[in-house]
């Protein structure tokens, strides 16, 4: 055989080897690839059609990690869809629906969802720049004698650099907005809606509280779920779900195909998947963080209200419009249930308003939005959590944030989204961004707190 023939055989063998290796990698990563494309399609669709951000910025900031950054997407502005694939395969598509936000459609025909629109209650949000904070956006030139403005500005600015990748910070002291900053170079400003991720679980807390105040729900009652009536799950209470102590089996692993990632990035009915979680242990024996339970609770809100049009308008009429959170949008899945675990968008100022509602003990302009005692219930530690968790809010009784007071409690979301409520220091602090790994929440809060005399 000639040298040419030998050379060609070697090249062929190497090519076959590469194909075999790549095929093996793809096969082994097959479940993850669908999660990656689902994540990419959903994030990009919401970023573009709901938040109004530039696609390049969403791709650069939101889709820049793990295998998600190797996906590619096509945007259809007419149909308001985003299709994301990995090397042209494992394609998933998300669609925007007016009033319901974006959702993955999988094998559901596009036309059946593109025609689905919900007309939300109209908000009287015109001229907010003339309305004093917090009902509007007119800020006071308030200078508190116990506040060092220069030190506060420095603490806020220290949260921003290319590694920390903070998008927005808002600081509210004694009810007044005293400091804020945005990553304007990346197109983020006070009008940009930002994804709260799991901070949305705390929104679910508020919606449940409103239903309790109205006498339509009892958190100590068994969860009203038809699918559970014939097995041991029938005795699980709403409070146990809120405490992440239901005992249901659930895999919250985000590094692979799991209950959580399949629910968010593969399935079209988040409630149906979540309520299928089997009985694991007796309630209250263990604390286990579960996005599935938040979606179960969202489904309970839907079945309690009964009428879907009332369900879709309920958060807006009873919570967002009463507190001036006019930018907030809750996104529903393809089956029409709000994805209570993860899908809520609002400006940094509106996330601050949400924290302010809890700082004010659930009262806004003398209107008791949340029932009496609800904040105490929310902040009571779940025994099995060792002081880390209450009712869909994180606590600091175990001093995870060692330089923050023990009465600090917070909404927390993926990639470092936070709303901190610190009653003893009269503070609400919001940090939104695109990184958790390189942002030290404790040092950030330490700097903010040091700007005020205790």
JSON list of N, CA and C in Angstrom, two decimals, residues 16-90:
[
{"chain": "A", "resi": 16, "resn": "UNK", "atom": "N", "xyz": [-13.46, 8.79, 12.15]},
{"chain": "A", "resi": 16, "resn": "UNK", "atom": "CA", "xyz": [-14.45, 7.88, 12.73]},
{"chain": "A", "resi": 16, "resn": "UNK", "atom": "C", "xyz": [-14.38, 7.94, 14.25]},
{"chain": "A", "resi": 17, "resn": "UNK", "atom": "N", "xyz": [-13.14, 8.00, 14.77]},
{"chain": "A", "resi": 17, "resn": "UNK", "atom": "CA", "xyz": [-12.96, 8.09, 16.22]},
{"chain": "A", "resi": 17, "resn": "UNK", "atom": "C", "xyz": [-13.59, 9.33, 16.79]},
{"chain": "A", "resi": 18, "resn": "UNK", "atom": "N", "xyz": [-13.39, 10.46, 16.10]},
{"chain": "A", "resi": 18, "resn": "UNK", "atom": "CA", "xyz": [-13.97, 11.73, 16.56]},
{"chain": "A", "resi": 18, "resn": "UNK", "atom": "C", "xyz": [-15.49, 11.66, 16.56]},
{"chain": "A", "resi": 19, "resn": "UNK", "atom": "N", "xyz": [-16.05, 11.09, 15.49]},
{"chain": "A", "resi": 19, "resn": "UNK", "atom": "CA", "xyz": [-17.51, 10.94, 15.40]},
{"chain": "A", "resi": 19, "resn": "UNK", "atom": "C", "xyz": [-18.02, 10.08, 16.54]},
{"chain": "A", "resi": 20, "resn": "UNK", "atom": "N", "xyz": [-17.32, 8.97, 16.83]},
{"chain": "A", "resi": 20, "resn": "UNK", "atom": "CA", "xyz": [-17.74, 8.08, 17.90]},
{"chain": "A", "resi": 20, "resn": "UNK", "atom": "C", "xyz": [-17.70, 8.80, 19.25]},
{"chain": "A", "resi": 21, "resn": "UNK", "atom": "N", "xyz": [-16.61, 9.56, 19.47]},
{"chain": "A", "resi": 21, "resn": "UNK", "atom": "CA", "xyz": [-16.48, 10.29, 20.73]},
{"chain": "A", "resi": 21, "resn": "UNK", "atom": "C", "xyz": [-17.58, 11.33, 20.87]},
{"chain": "A", "resi": 22, "resn": "UNK", "atom": "N", "xyz": [-17.79, 12.12, 19.79]},
{"chain": "A", "resi": 22, "resn": "UNK", "atom": "CA", "xyz": [-18.84, 13.14, 19.83]},
{"chain": "A", "resi": 22, "resn": "UNK", "atom": "C", "xyz": [-20.21, 12.53, 20.02]},
{"chain": "A", "resi": 23, "resn": "UNK", "atom": "N", "xyz": [-20.45, 11.41, 19.35]},
{"chain": "A", "resi": 23, "resn": "UNK", "atom": "CA", "xyz": [-21.74, 10.72, 19.49]},
{"chain": "A", "resi": 23, "resn": "UNK", "atom": "C", "xyz": [-21.94, 10.27, 20.93]},
{"chain": "A", "resi": 24, "resn": "UNK", "atom": "N", "xyz": [-20.84, 9.74, 21.52]},
{"chain": "A", "resi": 24, "resn": "UNK", "atom": "CA", "xyz": [-20.93, 9.30, 22.90]},
{"chain": "A", "resi": 24, "resn": "UNK", "atom": "C", "xyz": [-21.23, 10.44, 23.85]},
{"chain": "A", "resi": 25, "resn": "UNK", "atom": "N", "xyz": [-20.58, 11.58, 23.61]},
{"chain": "A", "resi": 25, "resn": "UNK", "atom": "CA", "xyz": [-20.82, 12.76, 24.44]},
{"chain": "A", "resi": 25, "resn": "UNK", "atom": "C", "xyz": [-22.26, 13.21, 24.32]},
{"chain": "A", "resi": 26, "resn": "UNK", "atom": "N", "xyz": [-22.76, 13.27, 23.08]},
{"chain": "A", "resi": 26, "resn": "UNK", "atom": "CA", "xyz": [-24.14, 13.73, 22.86]},
{"chain": "A", "resi": 26, "resn": "UNK", "atom": "C", "xyz": [-25.13, 12.78, 23.51]},
{"chain": "A", "resi": 27, "resn": "UNK", "atom": "N", "xyz": [-24.89, 11.46, 23.35]},
{"chain": "A", "resi": 27, "resn": "UNK", "atom": "CA", "xyz": [-25.79, 10.48, 23.95]},
{"chain": "A", "resi": 27, "resn": "UNK", "atom": "C", "xyz": [-25.79, 10.61, 25.47]},
{"chain": "A", "resi": 28, "resn": "UNK", "atom": "N", "xyz": [-24.59, 10.76, 26.05]},
{"chain": "A", "resi": 28, "resn": "UNK", "atom": "CA", "xyz": [-24.50, 10.86, 27.51]},
{"chain": "A", "resi": 28, "resn": "UNK", "atom": "C", "xyz": [-25.11, 12.15, 28.03]},
{"chain": "A", "resi": 29, "resn": "UNK", "atom": "N", "xyz": [-25.06, 13.19, 27.21]},
{"chain": "A", "resi": 29, "resn": "UNK", "atom": "CA", "xyz": [-25.59, 14.50, 27.62]},
{"chain": "A", "resi": 29, "resn": "UNK", "atom": "C", "xyz": [-27.00, 14.75, 27.11]},
{"chain": "A", "resi": 30, "resn": "UNK", "atom": "N", "xyz": [-27.59, 13.75, 26.47]},
{"chain": "A", "resi": 30, "resn": "UNK", "atom": "CA", "xyz": [-28.89, 13.92, 25.80]},
{"chain": "A", "resi": 30, "resn": "UNK", "atom": "C", "xyz": [-29.94, 14.61, 26.66]},
{"chain": "A", "resi": 31, "resn": "UNK", "atom": "N", "xyz": [-30.18, 14.17, 27.92]},
{"chain": "A", "resi": 31, "resn": "UNK", "atom": "CA", "xyz": [-31.20, 14.85, 28.72]},
{"chain": "A", "resi": 31, "resn": "UNK", "atom": "C", "xyz": [-30.84, 16.31, 28.99]},
{"chain": "A", "resi": 32, "resn": "UNK", "atom": "N", "xyz": [-29.55, 16.57, 29.25]},
{"chain": "A", "resi": 32, "resn": "UNK", "atom": "CA", "xyz": [-29.12, 17.93, 29.56]},
{"chain": "A", "resi": 32, "resn": "UNK", "atom": "C", "xyz": [-29.29, 18.86, 28.38]},
{"chain": "A", "resi": 33, "resn": "UNK", "atom": "N", "xyz": [-29.14, 18.32, 27.17]},
{"chain": "A", "resi": 33, "resn": "UNK", "atom": "CA", "xyz": [-29.21, 19.17, 25.99]},
{"chain": "A", "resi": 33, "resn": "UNK", "atom": "C", "xyz": [-30.62, 19.72, 25.80]},
{"chain": "A", "resi": 34, "resn": "UNK", "atom": "N", "xyz": [-31.62, 18.94, 26.10]},
{"chain": "A", "resi": 34, "resn": "UNK", "atom": "CA", "xyz": [-32.99, 19.44, 26.03]},
{"chain": "A", "resi": 34, "resn": "UNK", "atom": "C", "xyz": [-33.26, 20.47, 27.13]},
{"chain": "A", "resi": 35, "resn": "UNK", "atom": "N", "xyz": [-32.65, 20.26, 28.30]},
{"chain": "A", "resi": 35, "resn": "UNK", "atom": "CA", "xyz": [-32.80, 21.25, 29.37]},
{"chain": "A", "resi": 35, "resn": "UNK", "atom": "C", "xyz": [-32.15, 22.57, 28.93]},
{"chain": "A", "resi": 36, "resn": "UNK", "atom": "N", "xyz": [-30.97, 22.46, 28.30]},
{"chain": "A", "resi": 36, "resn": "UNK", "atom": "CA", "xyz": [-30.24, 23.66, 27.85]},
{"chain": "A", "resi": 36, "resn": "UNK", "atom": "C", "xyz": [-31.02, 24.43, 26.80]},
{"chain": "A", "resi": 37, "resn": "UNK", "atom": "N", "xyz": [-31.60, 23.73, 25.84]},
{"chain": "A", "resi": 37, "resn": "UNK", "atom": "CA", "xyz": [-32.35, 24.43, 24.79]},
{"chain": "A", "resi": 37, "resn": "UNK", "atom": "C", "xyz": [-33.65, 24.99, 25.33]},
{"chain": "A", "resi": 38, "resn": "UNK", "atom": "N", "xyz": [-34.27, 24.29, 26.28]},
{"chain": "A", "resi": 38, "resn": "UNK", "atom": "CA", "xyz": [-35.48, 24.83, 26.90]},
{"chain": "A", "resi": 38, "resn": "UNK", "atom": "C", "xyz": [-35.18, 26.08, 27.70]},
{"chain": "A", "resi": 39, "resn": "UNK", "atom": "N", "xyz": [-34.08, 26.04, 28.44]},
{"chain": "A", "resi": 39, "resn": "UNK", "atom": "CA", "xyz": [-33.65, 27.21, 29.21]},
{"chain": "A", "resi": 39, "resn": "UNK", "atom": "C", "xyz": [-33.37, 28.38, 28.26]},
{"chain": "A", "resi": 40, "resn": "UNK", "atom": "N", "xyz": [-32.64, 28.10, 27.19]},
{"chain": "A", "resi": 40, "resn": "UNK", "atom": "CA", "xyz": [-32.29, 29.16, 26.25]},
{"chain": "A", "resi": 40, "resn": "UNK", "atom": "C", "xyz": [-33.49, 29.79, 25.58]},
{"chain": "A", "resi": 41, "resn": "UNK", "atom": "N", "xyz": [-34.42, 28.96, 25.11]},
{"chain": "A", "resi": 41, "resn": "UNK", "atom": "CA", "xyz": [-35.61, 29.49, 24.44]},
{"chain": "A", "resi": 41, "resn": "UNK", "atom": "C", "xyz": [-36.47, 30.32, 25.38]},
{"chain": "A", "resi": 42, "resn": "UNK", "atom": "N", "xyz": [-36.71, 29.80, 26.58]},
{"chain": "A", "resi": 42, "resn": "UNK", "atom": "CA", "xyz": [-37.56, 30.51, 27.54]},
{"chain": "A", "resi": 42, "resn": "UNK", "atom": "C", "xyz": [-36.92, 31.83, 27.98]},
{"chain": "A", "resi": 43, "resn": "UNK", "atom": "N", "xyz": [-35.63, 31.80, 28.33]},
{"chain": "A", "resi": 43, "resn": "UNK", "atom": "CA", "xyz": [-34.97, 33.01, 28.81]},
{"chain": "A", "resi": 43, "resn": "UNK", "atom": "C", "xyz": [-34.92, 34.09, 27.73]},
{"chain": "A", "resi": 44, "resn": "UNK", "atom": "N", "xyz": [-34.56, 33.68, 26.52]},
{"chain": "A", "resi": 44, "resn": "UNK", "atom": "CA", "xyz": [-34.42, 34.66, 25.45]},
{"chain": "A", "resi": 44, "resn": "UNK", "atom": "C", "xyz": [-35.78, 35.24, 25.07]},
{"chain": "A", "resi": 45, "resn": "UNK", "atom": "N", "xyz": [-36.80, 34.40, 25.02]},
{"chain": "A", "resi": 45, "resn": "UNK", "atom": "CA", "xyz": [-38.14, 34.90, 24.69]},
{"chain": "A", "resi": 45, "resn": "UNK", "atom": "C", "xyz": [-38.62, 35.91, 25.72]},
{"chain": "A", "resi": 46, "resn": "UNK", "atom": "N", "xyz": [-38.47, 35.60, 26.99]},
{"chain": "A", "resi": 46, "resn": "UNK", "atom": "CA", "xyz": [-38.91, 36.53, 28.04]},
{"chain": "A", "resi": 46, "resn": "UNK", "atom": "C", "xyz": [-38.07, 37.80, 28.04]},
{"chain": "A", "resi": 47, "resn": "UNK", "atom": "N", "xyz": [-36.77, 37.64, 27.84]},
{"chain": "A", "resi": 47, "resn": "UNK", "atom": "CA", "xyz": [-35.90, 38.81, 27.82]},
{"chain": "A", "resi": 47, "resn": "UNK", "atom": "C", "xyz": [-36.24, 39.78, 26.70]},
{"chain": "A", "resi": 48, "resn": "UNK", "atom": "N", "xyz": [-36.58, 39.23, 25.53]},
{"chain": "A", "resi": 48, "resn": "UNK", "atom": "CA", "xyz": [-36.85, 40.07, 24.36]},
{"chain": "A", "resi": 48, "resn": "UNK", "atom": "C", "xyz": [-38.28, 40.59, 24.36]},
{"chain": "A", "resi": 49, "resn": "UNK", "atom": "N", "xyz": [-39.26, 39.69, 24.49]},
{"chain": "A", "resi": 49, "resn": "UNK", "atom": "CA", "xyz": [-40.67, 40.07, 24.30]},
{"chain": "A", "resi": 49, "resn": "UNK", "atom": "C", "xyz": [-41.33, 40.61, 25.56]},
{"chain": "A", "resi": 50, "resn": "UNK", "atom": "N", "xyz": [-40.82, 40.24, 26.72]},
{"chain": "A", "resi": 50, "resn": "UNK", "atom": "CA", "xyz": [-41.42, 40.72, 27.97]},
{"chain": "A", "resi": 50, "resn": "UNK", "atom": "C", "xyz": [-40.62, 41.87, 28.57]},
{"chain": "A", "resi": 51, "resn": "UNK", "atom": "N", "xyz": [-39.29, 41.69, 28.66]},
{"chain": "A", "resi": 51, "resn": "UNK", "atom": "CA", "xyz": [-38.45, 42.72, 29.27]},
{"chain": "A", "resi": 51, "resn": "UNK", "atom": "C", "xyz": [-38.01, 43.79, 28.27]},
{"chain": "A", "resi": 52, "resn": "UNK", "atom": "N", "xyz": [-38.13, 43.51, 26.97]},
{"chain": "A", "resi": 52, "resn": "UNK", "atom": "CA", "xyz": [-37.77, 44.50, 25.96]},
{"chain": "A", "resi": 52, "resn": "UNK", "atom": "C", "xyz": [-36.28, 44.73, 25.83]},
{"chain": "A", "resi": 53, "resn": "UNK", "atom": "N", "xyz": [-35.48, 43.72, 26.18]},
{"chain": "A", "resi": 53, "resn": "UNK", "atom": "CA", "xyz": [-34.02, 43.86, 26.09]},
{"chain": "A", "resi": 53, "resn": "UNK", "atom": "C", "xyz": [-33.53, 43.44, 24.71]},
{"chain": "A", "resi": 54, "resn": "UNK", "atom": "N", "xyz": [-32.33, 43.86, 24.38]},
{"chain": "A", "resi": 54, "resn": "UNK", "atom": "CA", "xyz": [-31.73, 43.48, 23.12]},
{"chain": "A", "resi": 54, "resn": "UNK", "atom": "C", "xyz": [-31.31, 42.01, 23.17]},
{"chain": "A", "resi": 55, "resn": "UNK", "atom": "N", "xyz": [-31.59, 41.24, 22.10]},
{"chain": "A", "resi": 55, "resn": "UNK", "atom": "CA", "xyz": [-31.24, 39.82, 22.10]},
{"chain": "A", "resi": 55, "resn": "UNK", "atom": "C", "xyz": [-29.77, 39.55, 22.43]},
{"chain": "A", "resi": 56, "resn": "UNK", "atom": "N", "xyz": [-28.88, 40.36, 21.87]},
{"chain": "A", "resi": 56, "resn": "UNK", "atom": "CA", "xyz": [-27.45, 40.15, 22.11]},
{"chain": "A", "resi": 56, "resn": "UNK", "atom": "C", "xyz": [-27.11, 40.28, 23.59]},
{"chain": "A", "resi": 57, "resn": "UNK", "atom": "N", "xyz": [-27.77, 41.20, 24.29]},
{"chain": "A", "resi": 57, "resn": "UNK", "atom": "CA", "xyz": [-27.50, 41.38, 25.71]},
{"chain": "A", "resi": 57, "resn": "UNK", "atom": "C", "xyz": [-28.04, 40.21, 26.52]},
{"chain": "A", "resi": 58, "resn": "UNK", "atom": "N", "xyz": [-29.20, 39.70, 26.15]},
{"chain": "A", "resi": 58, "resn": "UNK", "atom": "CA", "xyz": [-29.76, 38.54, 26.86]},
{"chain": "A", "resi": 58, "resn": "UNK", "atom": "C", "xyz": [-28.86, 37.32, 26.67]},
{"chain": "A", "resi": 59, "resn": "UNK", "atom": "N", "xyz": [-28.40, 37.11, 25.44]},
{"chain": "A", "resi": 59, "resn": "UNK", "atom": "CA", "xyz": [-27.52, 35.98, 25.16]},
{"chain": "A", "resi": 59, "resn": "UNK", "atom": "C", "xyz": [-26.21, 36.12, 25.93]},
{"chain": "A", "resi": 60, "resn": "UNK", "atom": "N", "xyz": [-25.69, 37.34, 25.98]},
{"chain": "A", "resi": 60, "resn": "UNK", "atom": "CA", "xyz": [-24.41, 37.58, 26.64]},
{"chain": "A", "resi": 60, "resn": "UNK", "atom": "C", "xyz": [-24.51, 37.49, 28.16]},
{"chain": "A", "resi": 61, "resn": "UNK", "atom": "N", "xyz": [-25.62, 37.93, 28.72]},
{"chain": "A", "resi": 61, "resn": "UNK", "atom": "CA", "xyz": [-25.75, 38.00, 30.17]},
{"chain": "A", "resi": 61, "resn": "UNK", "atom": "C", "xyz": [-26.50, 36.81, 30.78]},
{"chain": "A", "resi": 62, "resn": "UNK", "atom": "N", "xyz": [-27.59, 36.39, 30.14]},
{"chain": "A", "resi": 62, "resn": "UNK", "atom": "CA", "xyz": [-28.46, 35.36, 30.73]},
{"chain": "A", "resi": 62, "resn": "UNK", "atom": "C", "xyz": [-28.10, 33.95, 30.29]},
{"chain": "A", "resi": 63, "resn": "UNK", "atom": "N", "xyz": [-27.53, 33.81, 29.10]},
{"chain": "A", "resi": 63, "resn": "UNK", "atom": "CA", "xyz": [-27.30, 32.47, 28.54]},
{"chain": "A", "resi": 63, "resn": "UNK", "atom": "C", "xyz": [-25.81, 32.16, 28.42]},
{"chain": "A", "resi": 64, "resn": "UNK", "atom": "N", "xyz": [-25.03, 32.68, 29.32]},
{"chain": "A", "resi": 64, "resn": "UNK", "atom": "CA", "xyz": [-23.58, 32.64, 29.17]},
{"chain": "A", "resi": 64, "resn": "UNK", "atom": "C", "xyz": [-22.90, 31.57, 30.03]},
{"chain": "A", "resi": 65, "resn": "UNK", "atom": "N", "xyz": [-23.62, 30.53, 30.44]},
{"chain": "A", "resi": 65, "resn": "UNK", "atom": "CA", "xyz": [-23.01, 29.58, 31.36]},
{"chain": "A", "resi": 65, "resn": "UNK", "atom": "C", "xyz": [-23.33, 28.14, 30.95]},
{"chain": "A", "resi": 66, "resn": "UNK", "atom": "N", "xyz": [-22.54, 27.22, 31.53]},
{"chain": "A", "resi": 66, "resn": "UNK", "atom": "CA", "xyz": [-22.72, 25.79, 31.31]},
{"chain": "A", "resi": 66, "resn": "UNK", "atom": "C", "xyz": [-22.85, 25.49, 29.82]},
{"chain": "A", "resi": 67, "resn": "UNK", "atom": "N", "xyz": [-23.63, 24.47, 29.45]},
{"chain": "A", "resi": 67, "resn": "UNK", "atom": "CA", "xyz": [-23.79, 24.12, 28.03]},
{"chain": "A", "resi": 67, "resn": "UNK", "atom": "C", "xyz": [-24.79, 25.03, 27.33]},
{"chain": "A", "resi": 68, "resn": "UNK", "atom": "N", "xyz": [-25.51, 25.85, 28.12]},
{"chain": "A", "resi": 68, "resn": "UNK", "atom": "CA", "xyz": [-26.48, 26.77, 27.53]},
{"chain": "A", "resi": 68, "resn": "UNK", "atom": "C", "xyz": [-25.79, 27.73, 26.56]},
{"chain": "A", "resi": 69, "resn": "UNK", "atom": "N", "xyz": [-24.56, 28.11, 26.88]},
{"chain": "A", "resi": 69, "resn": "UNK", "atom": "CA", "xyz": [-23.86, 29.09, 26.03]},
{"chain": "A", "resi": 69, "resn": "UNK", "atom": "C", "xyz": [-23.48, 28.53, 24.66]},
{"chain": "A", "resi": 70, "resn": "UNK", "atom": "N", "xyz": [-23.61, 27.21, 24.48]},
{"chain": "A", "resi": 70, "resn": "UNK", "atom": "CA", "xyz": [-23.30, 26.60, 23.18]},
{"chain": "A", "resi": 70, "resn": "UNK", "atom": "C", "xyz": [-24.55, 26.40, 22.32]},
{"chain": "A", "resi": 71, "resn": "UNK", "atom": "N", "xyz": [-25.69, 26.86, 22.81]},
{"chain": "A", "resi": 71, "resn": "UNK", "atom": "CA", "xyz": [-26.91, 26.77, 22.02]},
{"chain": "A", "resi": 71, "resn": "UNK", "atom": "C", "xyz": [-27.00, 27.95, 21.05]},
{"chain": "A", "resi": 72, "resn": "UNK", "atom": "N", "xyz": [-27.87, 27.82, 20.07]},
{"chain": "A", "resi": 72, "resn": "UNK", "atom": "CA", "xyz": [-28.13, 28.93, 19.14]},
{"chain": "A", "resi": 72, "resn": "UNK", "atom": "C", "xyz": [-29.64, 29.10, 18.99]},
{"chain": "A", "resi": 73, "resn": "UNK", "atom": "N", "xyz": [-30.06, 30.32, 18.73]},
{"chain": "A", "resi": 73, "resn": "UNK", "atom": "CA", "xyz": [-31.49, 30.63, 18.74]},
{"chain": "A", "resi": 73, "resn": "UNK", "atom": "C", "xyz": [-31.91, 31.42, 17.51]},
{"chain": "A", "resi": 74, "resn": "UNK", "atom": "N", "xyz": [-33.17, 31.22, 17.14]},
{"chain": "A", "resi": 74, "resn": "UNK", "atom": "CA", "xyz": [-33.80, 31.99, 16.07]},
{"chain": "A", "resi": 74, "resn": "UNK", "atom": "C", "xyz": [-35.04, 32.67, 16.63]},
{"chain": "A", "resi": 75, "resn": "UNK", "atom": "N", "xyz": [-35.14, 33.99, 16.36]},
{"chain": "A", "resi": 75, "resn": "UNK", "atom": "CA", "xyz": [-36.28, 34.77, 16.86]},
{"chain": "A", "resi": 75, "resn": "UNK", "atom": "C", "xyz": [-37.23, 35.08, 15.72]},
{"chain": "A", "resi": 76, "resn": "UNK", "atom": "N", "xyz": [-38.51, 34.77, 15.92]},
{"chain": "A", "resi": 76, "resn": "UNK", "atom": "CA", "xyz": [-39.55, 35.12, 14.96]},
{"chain": "A", "resi": 76, "resn": "UNK", "atom": "C", "xyz": [-40.36, 36.25, 15.58]},
{"chain": "A", "resi": 77, "resn": "UNK", "atom": "N", "xyz": [-40.12, 37.48, 15.13]},
{"chain": "A", "resi": 77, "resn": "UNK", "atom": "CA", "xyz": [-40.76, 38.64, 15.74]},
{"chain": "A", "resi": 77, "resn": "UNK", "atom": "C", "xyz": [-42.25, 38.71, 15.39]},
{"chain": "A", "resi": 78, "resn": "UNK", "atom": "N", "xyz": [-42.64, 38.12, 14.28]},
{"chain": "A", "resi": 78, "resn": "UNK", "atom": "CA", "xyz": [-44.05, 38.14, 13.90]},
{"chain": "A", "resi": 78, "resn": "UNK", "atom": "C", "xyz": [-44.87, 37.21, 14.78]},
{"chain": "A", "resi": 79, "resn": "UNK", "atom": "N", "xyz": [-44.38, 35.98, 14.96]},
{"chain": "A", "resi": 79, "resn": "UNK", "atom": "CA", "xyz": [-45.09, 35.02, 15.79]},
{"chain": "A", "resi": 79, "resn": "UNK", "atom": "C", "xyz": [-44.72, 35.14, 17.27]},
{"chain": "A", "resi": 80, "resn": "UNK", "atom": "N", "xyz": [-43.71, 35.95, 17.55]},
{"chain": "A", "resi": 80, "resn": "UNK", "atom": "CA", "xyz": [-43.20, 36.15, 18.91]},
{"chain": "A", "resi": 80, "resn": "UNK", "atom": "C", "xyz": [-42.76, 34.82, 19.52]},
{"chain": "A", "resi": 81, "resn": "UNK", "atom": "N", "xyz": [-41.91, 34.14, 18.79]},
{"chain": "A", "resi": 81, "resn": "UNK", "atom": "CA", "xyz": [-41.37, 32.87, 19.26]},
{"chain": "A", "resi": 81, "resn": "UNK", "atom": "C", "xyz": [-39.84, 32.91, 19.22]},
{"chain": "A", "resi": 82, "resn": "UNK", "atom": "N", "xyz": [-39.24, 32.06, 20.04]},
{"chain": "A", "resi": 82, "resn": "UNK", "atom": "CA", "xyz": [-37.81, 31.81, 20.01]},
{"chain": "A", "resi": 82, "resn": "UNK", "atom": "C", "xyz": [-37.59, 30.31, 19.96]},
{"chain": "A", "resi": 83, "resn": "UNK", "atom": "N", "xyz": [-36.83, 29.85, 18.96]},
{"chain": "A", "resi": 83, "resn": "UNK", "atom": "CA", "xyz": [-36.48, 28.43, 18.85]},
{"chain": "A", "resi": 83, "resn": "UNK", "atom": "C", "xyz": [-34.99, 28.29, 19.09]},
{"chain": "A", "resi": 84, "resn": "UNK", "atom": "N", "xyz": [-34.65, 27.43, 20.03]},
{"chain": "A", "resi": 84, "resn": "UNK", "atom": "CA", "xyz": [-33.25, 27.25, 20.43]},
{"chain": "A", "resi": 84, "resn": "UNK", "atom": "C", "xyz": [-32.84, 25.81, 20.22]},
{"chain": "A", "resi": 85, "resn": "UNK", "atom": "N", "xyz": [-31.64, 25.62, 19.66]},
{"chain": "A", "resi": 85, "resn": "UNK", "atom": "CA", "xyz": [-31.16, 24.27, 19.37]},
{"chain": "A", "resi": 85, "resn": "UNK", "atom": "C", "xyz": [-29.70, 24.13, 19.78]},
{"chain": "A", "resi": 86, "resn": "UNK", "atom": "N", "xyz": [-29.24, 22.90, 19.79]},
{"chain": "A", "resi": 86, "resn": "UNK", "atom": "CA", "xyz": [-27.84, 22.58, 20.05]},
{"chain": "A", "resi": 86, "resn": "UNK", "atom": "C", "xyz": [-27.31, 21.90, 18.81]},
{"chain": "A", "resi": 87, "resn": "UNK", "atom": "N", "xyz": [-26.48, 22.64, 18.03]},
{"chain": "A", "resi": 87, "resn": "UNK", "atom": "CA", "xyz": [-25.96, 22.14, 16.76]},
{"chain": "A", "resi": 87, "resn": "UNK", "atom": "C", "xyz": [-27.09, 21.75, 15.80]},
{"chain": "A", "resi": 88, "resn": "UNK", "atom": "N", "xyz": [-28.20, 22.45, 15.88]},
{"chain": "A", "resi": 88, "resn": "UNK", "atom": "CA", "xyz": [-29.33, 22.17, 14.99]},
{"chain": "A", "resi": 88, "resn": "UNK", "atom": "C", "xyz": [-30.26, 21.09, 15.48]},
{"chain": "A", "resi": 89, "resn": "UNK", "atom": "N", "xyz": [-29.98, 20.52, 16.64]},
{"chain": "A", "resi": 89, "resn": "UNK", "atom": "CA", "xyz": [-30.81, 19.44, 17.18]},
{"chain": "A", "resi": 89, "resn": "UNK", "atom": "C", "xyz": [-31.35, 19.82, 18.56]},
{"chain": "A", "resi": 90, "resn": "UNK", "atom": "N", "xyz": [-32.23, 18.96, 19.10]},
{"chain": "A", "resi": 90, "resn": "UNK", "atom": "CA", "xyz": [-32.79, 19.13, 20.45]},
{"chain": "A", "resi": 90, "resn": "UNK", "atom": "C", "xyz": [-33.53, 20.47, 20.56]}
]
